[in-house]
Amino acid sequence: MDERQALAAFGALSQETRLRVLRMLVVAGTDGLAAGVIAEKADVSASNVSFHLKELERAGLASARRDARSIIYSAEYDALSGLIRFLMEDCCSGRPEICSPVVDAASCCVPTRDIVQ
Amino acid sequence: MDERQALAAFGALSQETRLRVLRMLVVAGTDGLAAGVIAEKADVSASNVSFHLKELERAGLASARRDARSIIYSAEYDALSGLIRFLMEDCCSGRPEICSPVVDAASCCVPTRDIVQ
DNA sequence: TCCATATTTCGATAATCCTTGAAGTGTTGA
DNA sequence: TCAACACTTCAAGGATTATCGAAATATGGA
């Protein structure tokens, strides 16, 4: 992830509806969610959710595929973890001790003793 | 870090000058940098850098203190790591396997075997 | 084929954000 | 106290972003 992509991603996440939608998509997993379902869950109009989904897509944080009449959106996990790594590079550069709380938080996901190398 | 703070932080980081300035501050460490130095490094006008520094401050990502004629800005590491944790919660919620690349990246900072508890 | 469904695109408007230069505030040293 | 310095604030303008409703596109079923 370069600066350009990071800027786009931060921009995408800086809007309330979009942040909520992305979180929905993350929870929904690889199955994704139809645009209509997202609109309903987020309580916004069809055209508005479409606008925001496009923004998330443009930023690389979501992707779309058609399924019959619906268009299914899903989170781009690689982009999300790339963004986290981008932030961590900032955070850690020159100051390794800063990141330990983050690493602690990460340990909720993957037991630290299982990380090899 | 709640949604409100995260939105503000993402907004702050979604602008090129601000992202660069924050990275400078992170590298500069707790000593921080004077506004004038930042302006020069970032190649923007005094009033413009002041505007962006205020935004970073408002988002909780930087703080200011006066030192003689200068105003010294420094990165708020807690906010930064809070933001990373916020993103990780999103990323991991329901999908623990996603975070492993992030944890790998984190291991560059703190040797995983040193994390106790 | 025709209609209903699901979503996107468009055009207009409102809102927010960024930039600039000029004026203002606080600090130091002569 | 006055001038220079370091920075901030202000007001105005331009640029980008968000929202809305209406019209357009694509799909599936009767």
Coordinates of C-alpha atoms (C1' of nucleotides) in Angstrom, one line a residue:
Chain A
M1 CA 0.0 0.0 0.0
D2 CA 1.5 3.3 -1.1
E3 CA 0.6 6.8 0.1
R4 CA -1.9 7.3 -2.7
Q5 CA -3.9 4.3 -1.8
A6 CA -3.7 5.0 1.9
L7 CA -5.1 8.6 1.2
A8 CA -8.0 7.1 -0.7
A9 CA -8.7 4.6 1.9
F10 CA -8.6 7.1 4.8
G11 CA -10.9 9.3 2.7
A12 CA -13.3 6.5 2.2
L13 CA -13.4 5.7 5.9
S14 CA -13.9 9.3 7.0
Q15 CA -17.6 9.3 6.3
E16 CA -20.1 7.8 8.7
T17 CA -22.2 5.9 6.3
R18 CA -19.2 4.4 4.6
L19 CA -17.5 3.4 7.8
R20 CA -20.6 1.6 8.9
V21 CA -21.1 -0.1 5.6
L22 CA -17.5 -1.3 5.6
R23 CA -17.9 -2.7 9.0
M24 CA -21.1 -4.5 7.9
L25 CA -19.1 -6.0 4.9
V26 CA -16.3 -7.1 7.2
V27 CA -18.7 -8.9 9.4
A28 CA -20.6 -10.4 6.4
G29 CA -17.4 -12.0 5.2
T30 CA -16.7 -13.3 1.8
D31 CA -20.4 -13.9 1.1
G32 CA -20.9 -10.2 1.0
L33 CA -24.1 -8.3 1.1
A34 CA -26.5 -7.1 -1.7
A35 CA -26.6 -3.3 -2.2
G36 CA -30.3 -3.3 -1.2
V37 CA -29.6 -5.1 2.0
I38 CA -26.9 -2.6 2.8
A39 CA -29.1 0.3 2.1
E40 CA -31.8 -1.0 4.4
K41 CA -29.3 -1.8 7.2
A42 CA -27.7 1.6 6.9
D43 CA -31.0 3.3 6.6
V44 CA -30.1 5.3 3.5
S45 CA -31.6 5.6 0.0
A46 CA -30.6 3.3 -2.8
S47 CA -28.9 6.0 -4.8
N48 CA -27.0 7.2 -1.7
V49 CA -25.8 3.8 -0.8
S50 CA -24.8 3.2 -4.3
F51 CA -22.7 6.4 -4.2
H52 CA -20.9 5.3 -1.1
L53 CA -20.3 1.8 -2.2
K54 CA -18.7 3.2 -5.3
E55 CA -16.4 5.2 -3.1
L56 CA -15.4 2.2 -1.1
E57 CA -14.8 0.3 -4.3
R58 CA -12.8 3.2 -5.8
A59 CA -10.6 3.2 -2.6
G60 CA -10.0 -0.5 -3.0
L61 CA -11.8 -1.4 0.3
A62 CA -14.7 -3.2 -1.3
S63 CA -15.5 -5.1 -4.5
A64 CA -18.7 -5.9 -6.4
R65 CA -20.1 -8.8 -8.3
R66 CA -23.5 -9.3 -9.8
D67 CA -25.7 -12.1 -8.6
A68 CA -28.9 -12.2 -10.6
R69 CA -30.7 -8.9 -10.0
S70 CA -28.6 -8.0 -7.0
I71 CA -25.1 -6.6 -6.8
I72 CA -23.1 -8.1 -4.0
Y73 CA -20.5 -6.1 -2.3
S74 CA -17.7 -7.6 -0.1
A75 CA -14.9 -6.2 1.9
E76 CA -11.4 -6.3 0.5
Y77 CA -9.5 -7.8 3.5
D78 CA -6.2 -7.4 1.8
A79 CA -6.6 -3.7 1.4
L80 CA -7.8 -3.4 5.0
S81 CA -4.8 -5.2 6.4
G82 CA -2.6 -3.3 4.0
L83 CA -3.9 -0.1 5.5
I84 CA -3.3 -1.3 9.0
R85 CA 0.3 -2.2 8.1
F86 CA 0.7 1.3 6.5
L87 CA -0.4 2.9 9.8
M88 CA 1.9 0.6 11.7
E89 CA 4.9 1.5 9.7
D90 CA 4.2 5.1 10.5
C91 CA 3.6 4.3 14.1
C92 CA 6.7 2.2 14.5
S93 CA 9.2 3.9 12.3
G94 CA 12.0 4.8 14.7
R95 CA 9.9 4.1 17.8
P96 CA 9.5 0.4 18.1
E97 CA 8.3 0.6 21.7
I98 CA 5.1 2.4 20.6
C99 CA 3.5 -0.6 18.9
S100 CA 3.3 -3.0 21.7
P101 CA -0.3 -2.1 22.6
V102 CA -1.2 -2.7 19.0
V103 CA 0.5 -6.1 19.1
D104 CA -1.3 -6.9 22.3
A105 CA -4.6 -6.1 20.6
A106 CA -3.6 -8.3 17.6
S107 CA -3.0 -11.2 19.9
C108 CA -6.8 -11.4 20.3
C109 CA -6.9 -12.8 16.8
V110 CA -3.9 -15.0 16.5
P111 CA -2.2 -16.5 19.5
T112 CA 1.2 -14.9 19.6
R113 CA 3.0 -18.2 20.3
D114 CA 1.7 -19.5 17.0
I115 CA 3.4 -16.8 14.9
V116 CA 6.5 -18.4 13.6
Q117 CA 9.3 -16.2 12.1
Chain B
M1 CA -11.5 4.9 20.5
D2 CA -15.1 5.2 19.5
E3 CA -16.6 5.7 16.0
R4 CA -16.7 9.5 16.4
Q5 CA -13.0 9.7 17.1
A6 CA -12.1 7.2 14.4
L7 CA -14.1 9.2 11.8
A8 CA -12.2 12.4 12.8
A9 CA -8.9 10.6 12.6
F10 CA -9.6 9.1 9.2
G11 CA -10.7 12.5 8.0
A12 CA -7.4 14.0 9.3
L13 CA -5.3 11.4 7.6
S14 CA -7.2 11.6 4.2
Q15 CA -5.3 14.8 3.2
E16 CA -1.9 14.6 1.6
T17 CA -0.2 17.4 3.6
R18 CA -1.6 16.2 6.9
L19 CA -0.6 12.6 6.3
R20 CA 2.9 13.7 5.5
V21 CA 3.0 16.0 8.5
L22 CA 1.8 13.3 10.8
R23 CA 4.5 10.9 9.6
M24 CA 7.1 13.6 10.2
L25 CA 5.8 14.0 13.7
V26 CA 5.9 10.3 14.3
V27 CA 9.5 10.1 13.2
A28 CA 10.4 13.2 15.2
G29 CA 9.2 11.4 18.4
T30 CA 8.3 13.1 21.7
D31 CA 10.7 16.0 21.0
G32 CA 8.2 17.1 18.3
L33 CA 8.8 19.7 15.6
A34 CA 8.2 23.5 15.5
A35 CA 5.4 24.6 13.2
G36 CA 7.9 26.6 11.1
V37 CA 10.1 23.5 10.6
I38 CA 7.1 21.5 9.6
A39 CA 6.0 24.2 7.1
E40 CA 9.4 24.2 5.5
K41 CA 9.7 20.4 5.4
A42 CA 6.2 20.1 3.9
D43 CA 6.8 23.0 1.6
V44 CA 3.6 24.8 2.4
S45 CA 2.8 28.3 3.7
A46 CA 2.8 29.1 7.4
S47 CA -0.9 29.7 7.5
N48 CA -1.6 26.5 5.6
V49 CA 0.4 24.3 7.8
S50 CA -1.2 25.9 10.8
F51 CA -4.6 25.0 9.4
H52 CA -3.6 21.4 9.0
L53 CA -1.9 21.1 12.3
K54 CA -5.1 22.4 13.9
E55 CA -7.0 19.6 12.1
L56 CA -4.5 17.0 13.3
E57 CA -4.9 18.4 16.8
R58 CA -8.7 18.5 16.6
A59 CA -8.6 14.8 15.5
G60 CA -6.5 14.0 18.6
L61 CA -3.5 12.8 16.5
A62 CA -1.2 15.6 17.5
S63 CA -0.7 18.0 20.4
A64 CA 0.9 21.4 20.7
R65 CA 3.0 23.2 23.3
R66 CA 4.7 26.5 23.2
D67 CA 8.5 26.8 23.5
A68 CA 9.6 30.4 23.4
R69 CA 8.5 31.8 20.1
S70 CA 7.9 28.4 18.6
I71 CA 5.0 26.1 18.9
I72 CA 6.1 22.5 19.0
Y73 CA 3.8 19.8 17.7
S74 CA 4.1 16.1 18.5
A75 CA 2.3 13.0 17.5
E76 CA -0.2 11.5 19.9
Y77 CA 1.0 7.9 19.8
D78 CA -1.9 6.6 21.9
A79 CA -4.4 8.0 19.4
L80 CA -2.5 6.4 16.6
S81 CA -2.4 3.0 18.2
G82 CA -6.0 3.4 19.2
L83 CA -6.9 4.0 15.6
I84 CA -5.0 0.9 14.5
R85 CA -6.8 -1.1 17.2
F86 CA -10.1 0.3 15.9
L87 CA -9.3 -0.9 12.4
M88 CA -8.2 -4.3 13.7
E89 CA -11.5 -4.8 15.6
D90 CA -13.2 -4.3 12.3
C91 CA -10.9 -6.5 10.5
C92 CA -11.0 -9.3 12.9
S93 CA -14.6 -9.3 14.1
G94 CA -15.9 -12.7 13.2
R95 CA -12.9 -13.4 11.0
P96 CA -9.8 -14.0 13.1
E97 CA -7.8 -15.6 10.3
I98 CA -7.7 -12.2 8.4
C99 CA -5.4 -10.5 10.9
S100 CA -2.4 -12.8 10.7
P101 CA -0.6 -10.7 8.1
V102 CA -1.1 -7.7 10.3
V103 CA 0.3 -9.5 13.3
D104 CA 3.3 -10.6 11.2
A105 CA 3.9 -7.0 10.3
A106 CA 3.6 -6.1 14.0
S107 CA 6.3 -8.5 14.8
C108 CA 8.8 -6.2 13.1
C109 CA 8.4 -3.9 16.1
V110 CA 8.1 -6.1 19.1
P111 CA 9.6 -9.6 19.1
T112 CA 6.5 -11.8 19.5
R113 CA 8.2 -14.0 22.1
D114 CA 8.6 -10.9 24.3
I115 CA 4.9 -10.4 24.6
V116 CA 4.0 -11.7 28.0
Q117 CA 0.4 -12.3 29.1
Chain C
dT1 C1' -42.7 -9.3 -24.9
dC2 C1' -43.9 -6.8 -20.8
dC3 C1' -43.6 -5.8 -16.2
dA4 C1' -41.5 -5.7 -11.6
dT5 C1' -37.2 -5.7 -9.2
dA6 C1' -32.5 -4.2 -8.1
dT7 C1' -29.3 -0.9 -8.7
dT8 C1' -26.8 2.8 -11.0
dT9 C1' -26.3 7.3 -13.2
dC10 C1' -27.4 12.0 -13.8
dG11 C1' -28.2 16.9 -12.7
dA12 C1' -28.9 20.1 -9.4
dT13 C1' -28.2 21.8 -4.8
dA14 C1' -26.2 22.0 -0.3
dA15 C1' -22.5 21.3 2.6
dT16 C1' -17.7 20.8 3.6
dC17 C1' -13.0 21.4 2.9
dC18 C1' -8.7 23.6 1.2
dT19 C1' -5.9 27.6 -0.1
dT20 C1' -4.4 32.3 0.0
dG21 C1' -3.0 36.7 1.7
dA22 C1' -3.7 40.1 5.1
dA23 C1' -4.2 41.2 9.7
dG24 C1' -3.7 39.8 14.6
dT25 C1' -1.4 37.6 18.9
dG26 C1' 2.3 36.4 21.8
dT27 C1' 7.5 36.3 22.6
dT28 C1' 12.2 37.7 22.5
dG29 C1' 16.1 40.8 22.3
dA30 C1' 17.9 45.5 21.4
Chain D
dT1 C1' 9.2 50.2 24.4
dC2 C1' 9.9 48.9 19.8
dA3 C1' 10.9 45.9 16.1
dA4 C1' 11.5 41.4 14.4
dC5 C1' 10.1 36.8 14.7
dA6 C1' 7.0 32.6 14.9
dC7 C1' 2.7 31.5 14.5
dT8 C1' -2.5 31.8 14.3
dT9 C1' -6.8 33.7 12.9
dC10 C1' -9.9 35.6 9.6
dA11 C1' -12.4 36.3 5.3
dA12 C1' -13.0 35.2 0.7
dG13 C1' -12.7 32.2 -3.1
dG14 C1' -12.3 27.9 -5.4
dA15 C1' -12.6 22.8 -5.2
dT16 C1' -14.4 18.7 -3.7
dT17 C1' -17.9 15.9 -1.6
dA18 C1' -22.6 14.6 -0.1
dT19 C1' -27.6 14.3 -0.9
dC20 C1' -31.8 14.1 -3.4
dG21 C1' -35.2 12.6 -6.8
dA22 C1' -35.8 11.4 -11.4
dA23 C1' -34.5 8.8 -15.3
dA24 C1' -31.7 5.0 -17.1
dT25 C1' -29.9 0.1 -17.2
dA26 C1' -29.9 -4.7 -16.4
dT27 C1' -32.2 -9.0 -14.9
dG28 C1' -35.7 -12.5 -14.2
dG29 C1' -40.3 -14.2 -14.4
dA30 C1' -45.2 -14.2 -16.2

